[in-house]
Amino acid sequence: MTRLLHLDASPRPGRAGSHDHGSHTRRLTHHFVSRWRTLEPDAEIVYRDIGANPPPLTSVEWIEAEFTPPEQKTEAMKAVLAESDALVDEVIKADILVLGAPLYNFGPPAAFKAWIDNIVRIGRTVDFDMQYGAHPYVPLEHYVPLLSDRPRHAVLLSSRGGFGFDPQGPLAAFNHLEPGARTALQFIGIGGFHSIAIEHQEEGGEALAASTESALARIDRLVEQLHREFATSRLTQPA
């Protein structure tokens, strides 16, 4: 059984194509999960709507609690980290992270960045080898990703007001959503990263419709690809 973490970061509550002023990213994540359920009806789906209920921002109390050794944490510190711990648990259990996040002002929505900050946790999702002394962060190879114990994939489904933000596009250097997410997630050990986006949202009309259809078709192909990979992996696992 495959475990999916379905996360929506758009503040728009509905789905484009079904609701007035609906979210394009919610439409994409819903399409991915629906397609997966068609191929694997018993897949476990955990849903979290951080667009409606954003994770807590990093605070002084959060930092103090995070960097206090486990045996010294007070009950108040544990309470401060409780939601972050729940978010981390969801990521650890997931095989595939289905992440819906629009591109806002060249980067992620605040809720999505807060989610990243809550799941990159020393001792839970990443660690470093102390033998390298006082500078364990240089080079990056000295980090120890704790989620590389088994194959995990992240699928980032986005929407953009303009166009040309793909890796080979003229505005690729202005896109800080996908590169930032890829860096953070691979840093903690999630090896597979896939991104699909809708563009031309501000232009609308035929350009938006064509981009939407292309994104949905790419999702269909990606679902089939990942489903085959996980099915093959389960067949090769020891009985």
CSV table of C-alpha atoms in Angstrom, one decimal, residues 48-202:
chain,number,residue,atom,x,y,z
A,48,ARG,CA,-3.5,18.7,5.2
A,49,ASP,CA,-4.8,22.1,4.1
A,50,ILE,CA,-2.1,24.6,5.1
A,51,GLY,CA,-3.7,27.2,3.0
A,52,ALA,CA,-6.7,27.3,5.4
A,53,ASN,CA,-4.7,26.4,8.5
A,54,PRO,CA,-1.1,27.6,8.2
A,55,PRO,CA,1.6,26.0,10.3
A,56,PRO,CA,3.1,28.1,13.1
A,57,LEU,CA,5.9,30.5,12.1
A,58,THR,CA,9.3,30.0,13.6
A,59,SER,CA,9.5,31.9,16.9
A,60,VAL,CA,12.0,32.4,19.7
A,61,GLU,CA,10.1,29.8,21.8
A,62,TRP,CA,10.2,27.4,18.8
A,63,ILE,CA,13.9,27.8,18.4
A,64,GLU,CA,14.6,27.3,22.1
A,65,ALA,CA,12.6,24.2,22.1
A,66,GLU,CA,14.1,22.8,18.9
A,67,PHE,CA,17.7,23.2,20.0
A,68,THR,CA,17.2,22.0,23.6
A,69,PRO,CA,18.4,18.4,24.0
A,70,PRO,CA,15.5,16.0,24.2
A,71,GLU,CA,16.2,15.0,27.8
A,72,GLN,CA,16.1,18.7,28.9
A,73,LYS,CA,12.9,19.7,27.0
A,74,THR,CA,10.1,21.0,29.3
A,75,GLU,CA,6.5,20.1,28.8
A,76,ALA,CA,6.0,23.7,27.5
A,77,MET,CA,8.8,23.2,24.9
A,78,LYS,CA,7.2,19.9,23.8
A,79,ALA,CA,3.9,21.7,23.4
A,80,VAL,CA,5.6,24.4,21.2
A,81,LEU,CA,6.9,21.6,18.9
A,82,ALA,CA,3.8,19.5,18.9
A,83,GLU,CA,2.4,20.6,15.5
A,84,SER,CA,5.9,20.5,14.0
A,85,ASP,CA,6.3,17.0,15.2
A,86,ALA,CA,2.9,16.0,13.6
A,87,LEU,CA,4.0,17.6,10.3
A,88,VAL,CA,7.3,15.7,10.5
A,89,ASP,CA,5.5,12.4,11.3
A,90,GLU,CA,3.3,12.8,8.2
A,91,VAL,CA,6.4,13.4,5.9
A,92,ILE,CA,8.3,10.4,7.4
A,93,LYS,CA,5.3,8.0,6.8
A,94,ALA,CA,4.7,9.2,3.3
A,95,ASP,CA,6.0,7.6,0.1
A,96,ILE,CA,4.8,10.4,-2.1
A,97,LEU,CA,4.3,14.1,-1.1
A,98,VAL,CA,1.7,15.7,-3.4
A,99,LEU,CA,2.3,19.4,-2.8
A,100,GLY,CA,0.1,22.1,-4.2
A,101,ALA,CA,1.8,25.6,-4.0
A,102,PRO,CA,1.2,28.6,-6.3
A,103,LEU,CA,4.1,30.9,-7.2
A,104,TYR,CA,3.6,34.2,-5.3
A,105,ASN,CA,5.9,37.1,-6.1
A,106,PHE,CA,8.6,34.7,-7.4
A,107,GLY,CA,8.5,32.4,-4.4
A,108,PRO,CA,6.2,30.2,-2.2
A,109,PRO,CA,3.2,31.3,-0.2
A,110,ALA,CA,4.1,32.0,3.4
A,111,ALA,CA,2.2,28.9,4.6
A,112,PHE,CA,4.3,26.7,2.4
A,113,LYS,CA,7.6,28.2,3.6
A,114,ALA,CA,6.4,27.8,7.2
A,115,TRP,CA,5.7,24.1,6.4
A,116,ILE,CA,9.2,23.6,5.1
A,117,ASP,CA,10.6,25.3,8.2
A,118,ASN,CA,8.6,22.9,10.4
A,119,ILE,CA,9.8,19.7,8.7
A,120,VAL,CA,13.5,20.4,8.4
A,121,ARG,CA,14.3,19.3,11.9
A,122,ILE,CA,17.7,18.4,13.4
A,123,GLY,CA,17.6,14.9,14.7
A,124,ARG,CA,14.3,14.1,13.1
A,125,THR,CA,14.7,14.7,9.3
A,126,VAL,CA,18.3,15.7,9.0
A,127,ASP,CA,21.5,15.5,11.1
A,128,PHE,CA,25.2,16.3,10.8
A,129,ASP,CA,28.3,14.4,11.6
A,130,MET,CA,30.1,16.0,14.6
A,131,GLN,CA,33.5,14.6,13.6
A,132,TYR,CA,33.8,17.6,11.2
A,133,GLY,CA,34.2,19.9,14.2
A,134,ALA,CA,32.8,23.4,14.5
A,135,HIS,CA,31.8,23.7,10.9
A,136,PRO,CA,29.5,20.7,10.1
A,137,TYR,CA,27.6,22.6,7.4
A,138,VAL,CA,30.6,23.0,5.1
A,139,PRO,CA,30.5,21.2,2.7
A,140,LEU,CA,26.9,20.0,2.3
A,141,GLU,CA,28.1,16.4,2.1
A,142,HIS,CA,28.6,16.5,5.8
A,143,TYR,CA,24.9,16.6,6.4
A,144,VAL,CA,23.1,13.3,7.1
A,145,PRO,CA,19.6,13.2,5.5
A,146,LEU,CA,17.5,11.0,7.7
A,147,LEU,CA,14.7,10.3,5.2
A,148,SER,CA,17.0,8.5,2.7
A,149,ASP,CA,16.2,5.2,4.3
A,150,ARG,CA,13.8,4.3,1.5
A,151,PRO,CA,12.5,5.8,-1.8
A,152,ARG,CA,10.4,8.8,-1.4
A,153,HIS,CA,9.1,11.3,-4.0
A,154,ALA,CA,7.8,14.8,-3.9
A,155,VAL,CA,5.5,16.1,-6.6
A,156,LEU,CA,5.2,19.9,-6.6
A,157,LEU,CA,2.2,21.1,-8.5
A,158,SER,CA,2.1,24.9,-9.0
A,159,SER,CA,0.4,27.7,-10.8
A,160,ARG,CA,1.9,31.0,-12.1
A,161,GLY,CA,0.3,34.2,-13.2
A,162,GLY,CA,2.8,34.7,-16.0
A,163,PHE,CA,4.7,32.3,-18.2
A,164,GLY,CA,8.3,31.4,-19.0
A,165,PHE,CA,9.3,30.3,-15.4
A,166,ASP,CA,10.2,26.7,-16.3
A,167,PRO,CA,13.9,25.7,-16.0
A,168,GLN,CA,14.7,26.6,-19.7
A,169,GLY,CA,12.3,29.6,-19.8
A,170,PRO,CA,13.4,33.2,-20.1
A,171,LEU,CA,12.2,33.9,-16.5
A,172,ALA,CA,13.6,30.8,-14.9
A,173,ALA,CA,16.0,32.8,-12.7
A,174,PHE,CA,13.0,34.5,-11.1
A,175,ASN,CA,11.4,31.3,-10.0
A,176,HIS,CA,12.4,30.6,-6.4
A,177,LEU,CA,9.6,28.1,-5.6
A,178,GLU,CA,10.6,24.9,-7.3
A,179,PRO,CA,14.4,25.3,-6.7
A,180,GLY,CA,13.9,26.2,-3.0
A,181,ALA,CA,11.5,23.3,-2.4
A,182,ARG,CA,13.7,20.8,-4.2
A,183,THR,CA,16.8,21.9,-2.2
A,184,ALA,CA,15.0,21.6,1.2
A,185,LEU,CA,13.3,18.3,0.4
A,186,GLN,CA,16.4,16.6,-1.1
A,187,PHE,CA,18.4,18.0,1.8
A,188,ILE,CA,16.3,15.8,4.2
A,189,GLY,CA,16.5,12.7,2.0
A,190,ILE,CA,13.5,12.8,-0.4
A,191,GLY,CA,15.4,11.7,-3.5
A,192,GLY,CA,12.7,12.0,-6.2
A,193,PHE,CA,11.4,15.5,-7.1
A,194,HIS,CA,8.9,16.3,-9.9
A,195,SER,CA,7.3,19.6,-10.7
A,196,ILE,CA,4.4,20.4,-13.0
A,197,ALA,CA,2.9,23.9,-13.3
A,198,ILE,CA,0.0,25.8,-15.0
A,199,GLU,CA,1.0,29.1,-16.5
A,200,HIS,CA,-0.8,32.1,-18.2
A,201,GLN,CA,-3.2,32.5,-15.2
A,202,GLU,CA,-3.3,36.3,-15.6
